[in-house]
Amino acid sequence: MYNTVCNSDEEYEDSDETNVRLIPRCSPIPRKRGRSIFDETAEYLKIKDTIPRRRVSFADTTGRDLTDVREFVQFDSDDDDAKWEEEEAKYRPKIREPTYRINPEWTIPTAAALTKAVHFHKVEVESVSPIEDEPLAFIVFIRVLNISFNKTVCIRSTMDSWSNYFDCPADYVQGDGETDTFSFKLSFCPPYLHHGARIEFVVRYETPDGDYWANNSHVNYAVTLLVSYEDDVAQASPFDILCMYELHIDASSPKREVEKILINRQSSGACL
């Protein structure tokens, strides 16, 4: 019988081989320690000492008045507003509304003269008419000799003495076999709305046989804009207008002299 003796060193080495430990590749990042409640309390008390304390006092203990009186102005009523507007309207400058009229600067031909001119020139301006509800516009009628079925009538117009001009076609109206009637519309526009503004135009009649022009004997057709203000004439009496024209009264004339002359005119019975 054999007695087996275990070596303690060998037994320890065997136990080391069975115990396995995991070692991390890097050390964990240390986290910042949070503030404790004691630190926050200490900081709060430090800030509190720097803030001035509020004191409450009552008016009667300091000798002040217990009431505060304030005065208010009463608002104007609607009737007062209407009176102010009526009074203000007396001194407000009146808006002068202009009245526009067109004035052709050529003589409208008679029927016989028109027929003769159409046969001779192949194209002629027949008439010009204002347009209702459009005081700045007018319509012109043109008569052409029917020498070809294919025809075109164009208008060349200007408002600045031919520094700039525009071409536009005329519209066919009707025909009687021998002649055809065309029409076109022109209108004044800003900045050409002053008294005496002019629109000049000529007419070109294009046919396969050639082009024909109507230009009022080489002086062009022109329409003038006349601007007037009826309110100024309505406010002045005929007697006042006569005196103003005869005396040429201006802003520098003495008021007493004007009144004296007007009284003398009235006593003498002057009239238009």
mmCIF file of C-alpha atoms in Angstrom, residues 65-258:
data_model
loop_
_atom_site.group_PDB
_atom_site.id
_atom_site.type_symbol
_atom_site.label_atom_id
_atom_site.label_comp_id
_atom_site.label_asym_id
_atom_site.label_seq_id
_atom_site.Cartn_x
_atom_site.Cartn_y
_atom_site.Cartn_z
ATOM 1 C CA ASP A 65 -51.579 111.406 1.873
ATOM 2 C CA LEU A 66 -53.682 108.297 1.701
ATOM 3 C CA THR A 67 -55.331 109.378 -1.583
ATOM 4 C CA ASP A 68 -53.961 110.411 -4.994
ATOM 5 C CA VAL A 69 -56.184 112.775 -7.015
ATOM 6 C CA ARG A 70 -55.792 112.959 -10.810
ATOM 7 C CA GLU A 71 -57.808 115.022 -13.305
ATOM 8 C CA PHE A 72 -59.001 113.654 -16.666
ATOM 9 C CA VAL A 73 -60.152 115.653 -19.695
ATOM 10 C CA GLN A 74 -63.470 114.558 -21.145
ATOM 11 C CA PHE A 75 -63.301 113.151 -24.681
ATOM 12 C CA ASP A 76 -64.901 115.141 -27.494
ATOM 13 C CA SER A 77 -68.235 113.858 -28.686
ATOM 14 C CA ASP A 78 -69.078 112.947 -32.274
ATOM 15 C CA ASP A 79 -70.901 116.266 -32.662
ATOM 16 C CA ASP A 80 -67.737 118.157 -31.764
ATOM 17 C CA ASP A 81 -65.740 116.138 -34.313
ATOM 18 C CA ALA A 82 -68.249 116.993 -37.018
ATOM 19 C CA LYS A 83 -67.988 120.693 -36.165
ATOM 20 C CA TRP A 84 -64.209 120.561 -36.318
ATOM 21 C CA GLU A 85 -64.284 118.824 -39.700
ATOM 22 C CA GLU A 86 -66.736 121.380 -41.038
ATOM 23 C CA GLU A 87 -64.604 124.248 -39.785
ATOM 24 C CA GLU A 88 -61.435 122.680 -41.146
ATOM 25 C CA ALA A 89 -63.026 122.156 -44.544
ATOM 26 C CA LYS A 90 -63.459 125.929 -44.897
ATOM 27 C CA TYR A 91 -59.701 126.446 -44.896
ATOM 28 C CA ARG A 92 -58.727 123.275 -46.700
ATOM 29 C CA PRO A 93 -57.523 123.981 -50.271
ATOM 30 C CA LYS A 94 -59.979 122.768 -52.856
ATOM 31 C CA ILE A 95 -58.917 120.077 -55.268
ATOM 32 C CA ARG A 96 -59.078 121.432 -58.775
ATOM 33 C CA GLU A 97 -60.608 118.866 -61.085
ATOM 34 C CA PRO A 98 -59.431 119.391 -64.665
ATOM 35 C CA THR A 99 -61.663 119.118 -67.706
ATOM 36 C CA TYR A 100 -60.072 117.687 -70.859
ATOM 37 C CA ARG A 101 -61.068 118.354 -74.457
ATOM 38 C CA ILE A 102 -59.408 117.305 -77.701
ATOM 39 C CA ASN A 103 -58.947 119.694 -80.598
ATOM 40 C CA PRO A 104 -57.949 118.431 -84.082
ATOM 41 C CA GLU A 105 -55.596 120.823 -85.856
ATOM 42 C CA TRP A 106 -56.780 120.076 -89.389
ATOM 43 C CA THR A 107 -59.964 120.748 -91.285
ATOM 44 C CA ILE A 108 -62.308 117.787 -91.570
ATOM 45 C CA PRO A 109 -63.042 117.340 -95.314
ATOM 46 C CA THR A 110 -66.534 117.379 -96.752
ATOM 47 C CA ALA A 111 -67.966 114.282 -98.413
ATOM 48 C CA ALA A 112 -67.094 115.531 -101.904
ATOM 49 C CA ALA A 113 -63.583 116.597 -100.899
ATOM 50 C CA LEU A 114 -63.033 113.257 -99.153
ATOM 51 C CA THR A 115 -64.032 111.239 -102.229
ATOM 52 C CA LYS A 116 -61.740 113.304 -104.438
ATOM 53 C CA ALA A 117 -58.788 112.957 -102.039
ATOM 54 C CA VAL A 118 -59.262 109.189 -101.696
ATOM 55 C CA HIS A 119 -59.187 108.669 -105.473
ATOM 56 C CA PHE A 120 -56.112 110.874 -105.797
ATOM 57 C CA HIS A 121 -54.021 109.845 -102.746
ATOM 58 C CA LYS A 122 -55.553 106.352 -102.242
ATOM 59 C CA VAL A 123 -55.845 107.082 -98.491
ATOM 60 C CA GLU A 124 -57.261 110.006 -96.483
ATOM 61 C CA VAL A 125 -58.280 110.770 -92.887
ATOM 62 C CA GLU A 126 -62.061 110.991 -92.823
ATOM 63 C CA SER A 127 -62.945 112.257 -89.320
ATOM 64 C CA VAL A 128 -61.976 112.304 -85.647
ATOM 65 C CA SER A 129 -64.318 111.892 -82.674
ATOM 66 C CA PRO A 130 -63.944 111.945 -78.869
ATOM 67 C CA ILE A 131 -64.768 108.811 -76.902
ATOM 68 C CA GLU A 132 -67.488 108.929 -74.259
ATOM 69 C CA ASP A 133 -66.234 108.435 -70.689
ATOM 70 C CA GLU A 134 -62.645 108.685 -71.991
ATOM 71 C CA PRO A 135 -61.831 112.401 -72.194
ATOM 72 C CA LEU A 136 -58.164 111.746 -72.987
ATOM 73 C CA ALA A 137 -58.843 109.415 -75.918
ATOM 74 C CA PHE A 138 -60.162 109.871 -79.437
ATOM 75 C CA ILE A 139 -60.912 107.695 -82.447
ATOM 76 C CA VAL A 140 -59.910 108.462 -86.034
ATOM 77 C CA PHE A 141 -61.608 107.057 -89.162
ATOM 78 C CA ILE A 142 -59.633 106.486 -92.365
ATOM 79 C CA ARG A 143 -60.951 105.955 -95.884
ATOM 80 C CA VAL A 144 -58.839 104.008 -98.422
ATOM 81 C CA LEU A 145 -59.392 103.168 -102.073
ATOM 82 C CA ASN A 146 -60.110 99.474 -102.560
ATOM 83 C CA ILE A 147 -57.361 98.700 -105.063
ATOM 84 C CA SER A 148 -56.484 95.300 -103.606
ATOM 85 C CA PHE A 149 -58.052 92.675 -101.392
ATOM 86 C CA ASN A 150 -54.849 92.267 -99.385
ATOM 87 C CA LYS A 151 -54.223 95.535 -97.615
ATOM 88 C CA THR A 152 -52.904 96.868 -94.320
ATOM 89 C CA VAL A 153 -53.425 100.270 -92.720
ATOM 90 C CA CYS A 154 -50.925 101.349 -90.048
ATOM 91 C CA ILE A 155 -50.641 104.433 -87.857
ATOM 92 C CA ARG A 156 -47.377 106.059 -86.812
ATOM 93 C CA SER A 157 -47.829 108.454 -83.865
ATOM 94 C CA THR A 158 -45.703 110.488 -81.466
ATOM 95 C CA MET A 159 -46.190 112.690 -78.400
ATOM 96 C CA ASP A 160 -42.686 114.211 -78.211
ATOM 97 C CA SER A 161 -42.177 115.672 -81.698
ATOM 98 C CA TRP A 162 -40.888 112.402 -83.188
ATOM 99 C CA SER A 163 -38.130 111.788 -80.676
ATOM 100 C CA ASN A 164 -40.021 108.544 -80.097
ATOM 101 C CA TYR A 165 -42.841 107.100 -82.176
ATOM 102 C CA PHE A 166 -45.033 104.008 -82.274
ATOM 103 C CA ASP A 167 -46.580 102.011 -85.112
ATOM 104 C CA CYS A 168 -49.907 100.251 -84.660
ATOM 105 C CA PRO A 169 -52.382 98.667 -87.100
ATOM 106 C CA ALA A 170 -55.822 100.140 -87.755
ATOM 107 C CA ASP A 171 -58.979 98.042 -87.487
ATOM 108 C CA TYR A 172 -61.240 97.327 -90.439
ATOM 109 C CA VAL A 173 -64.729 98.816 -90.031
ATOM 110 C CA GLN A 174 -66.674 98.396 -93.277
ATOM 111 C CA GLY A 175 -66.503 98.774 -97.055
ATOM 112 C CA ASP A 176 -68.809 99.734 -99.931
ATOM 113 C CA GLY A 177 -66.921 97.982 -102.715
ATOM 114 C CA GLU A 178 -65.117 101.073 -103.947
ATOM 115 C CA THR A 179 -63.619 102.240 -100.637
ATOM 116 C CA ASP A 180 -62.942 100.711 -97.221
ATOM 117 C CA THR A 181 -63.102 102.347 -93.810
ATOM 118 C CA PHE A 182 -60.586 101.705 -91.030
ATOM 119 C CA SER A 183 -60.333 103.170 -87.531
ATOM 120 C CA PHE A 184 -57.804 103.467 -84.736
ATOM 121 C CA LYS A 185 -57.749 104.843 -81.192
ATOM 122 C CA LEU A 186 -55.152 107.128 -79.608
ATOM 123 C CA SER A 187 -54.985 108.496 -76.068
ATOM 124 C CA PHE A 188 -53.009 111.054 -74.101
ATOM 125 C CA CYS A 189 -51.077 109.668 -71.141
ATOM 126 C CA PRO A 190 -48.620 110.923 -68.480
ATOM 127 C CA PRO A 191 -46.463 112.930 -68.613
ATOM 128 C CA TYR A 192 -48.285 114.482 -71.579
ATOM 129 C CA LEU A 193 -51.447 115.669 -69.805
ATOM 130 C CA HIS A 194 -50.737 119.401 -69.702
ATOM 131 C CA HIS A 195 -52.591 122.061 -71.623
ATOM 132 C CA GLY A 196 -51.331 122.180 -75.200
ATOM 133 C CA ALA A 197 -49.977 118.631 -75.345
ATOM 134 C CA ARG A 198 -50.036 117.266 -78.906
ATOM 135 C CA ILE A 199 -50.305 113.890 -80.583
ATOM 136 C CA GLU A 200 -49.033 113.846 -84.148
ATOM 137 C CA PHE A 201 -49.662 110.963 -86.522
ATOM 138 C CA VAL A 202 -49.515 109.867 -90.149
ATOM 139 C CA VAL A 203 -51.229 106.988 -91.968
ATOM 140 C CA ARG A 204 -49.555 104.327 -94.116
ATOM 141 C CA TYR A 205 -51.642 102.284 -96.568
ATOM 142 C CA GLU A 206 -49.825 99.090 -97.642
ATOM 143 C CA THR A 207 -50.909 97.167 -100.767
ATOM 144 C CA PRO A 208 -49.205 94.757 -103.195
ATOM 145 C CA ASP A 209 -49.035 97.660 -105.677
ATOM 146 C CA GLY A 210 -47.118 99.863 -103.202
ATOM 147 C CA ASP A 211 -47.389 101.976 -100.067
ATOM 148 C CA TYR A 212 -49.390 105.204 -99.825
ATOM 149 C CA TRP A 213 -49.205 107.866 -97.115
ATOM 150 C CA ALA A 214 -51.663 110.379 -95.683
ATOM 151 C CA ASN A 215 -49.758 113.143 -93.865
ATOM 152 C CA ASN A 216 -51.937 116.268 -94.181
ATOM 153 C CA SER A 217 -49.911 117.731 -97.059
ATOM 154 C CA HIS A 218 -46.575 116.951 -95.382
ATOM 155 C CA VAL A 219 -47.368 118.771 -92.094
ATOM 156 C CA ASN A 220 -48.764 115.701 -90.281
ATOM 157 C CA TYR A 221 -52.080 115.329 -88.500
ATOM 158 C CA ALA A 222 -52.136 116.650 -84.927
ATOM 159 C CA VAL A 223 -54.600 116.637 -82.031
ATOM 160 C CA THR A 224 -54.139 119.108 -79.156
ATOM 161 C CA LEU A 225 -55.217 118.550 -75.553
ATOM 162 C CA LEU A 226 -57.104 121.468 -73.972
ATOM 163 C CA VAL A 227 -57.215 121.556 -70.162
ATOM 164 C CA SER A 228 -59.565 123.834 -68.203
ATOM 165 C CA TYR A 229 -60.848 124.108 -64.636
ATOM 166 C CA GLU A 230 -64.576 124.775 -64.479
ATOM 167 C CA ASP A 231 -64.597 125.387 -60.709
ATOM 168 C CA ASP A 232 -62.462 128.526 -61.083
ATOM 169 C CA VAL A 233 -64.820 130.011 -63.664
ATOM 170 C CA ALA A 234 -67.913 129.058 -61.651
ATOM 171 C CA GLN A 235 -66.713 130.799 -58.466
ATOM 172 C CA ALA A 236 -66.011 134.121 -60.216
ATOM 173 C CA SER A 237 -68.839 136.290 -61.516
ATOM 174 C CA PRO A 238 -68.726 137.732 -65.054
ATOM 175 C CA PHE A 239 -68.221 141.199 -63.563
ATOM 176 C CA ASP A 240 -65.207 140.030 -61.546
ATOM 177 C CA ILE A 241 -63.681 138.353 -64.582
ATOM 178 C CA LEU A 242 -64.064 141.561 -66.612
ATOM 179 C CA CYS A 243 -62.419 143.631 -63.914
ATOM 180 C CA MET A 244 -59.589 141.174 -63.468
ATOM 181 C CA TYR A 245 -58.787 141.190 -67.161
ATOM 182 C CA GLU A 246 -59.013 144.972 -67.508
ATOM 183 C CA LEU A 247 -57.033 145.811 -64.399
ATOM 184 C CA HIS A 248 -54.560 142.895 -64.524
ATOM 185 C CA ILE A 249 -54.776 142.569 -60.770
ATOM 186 C CA ASP A 250 -52.013 140.474 -59.216
ATOM 187 C CA ALA A 251 -50.940 139.549 -55.694
ATOM 188 C CA SER A 252 -48.973 142.785 -55.270
ATOM 189 C CA SER A 253 -51.945 145.112 -55.923
ATOM 190 C CA PRO A 254 -53.124 147.069 -52.843
ATOM 191 C CA LYS A 255 -56.398 145.730 -51.543
ATOM 192 C CA ARG A 256 -57.954 149.162 -50.982
ATOM 193 C CA GLU A 257 -57.259 150.265 -54.548
ATOM 194 C CA VAL A 258 -58.865 147.109 -55.922
#
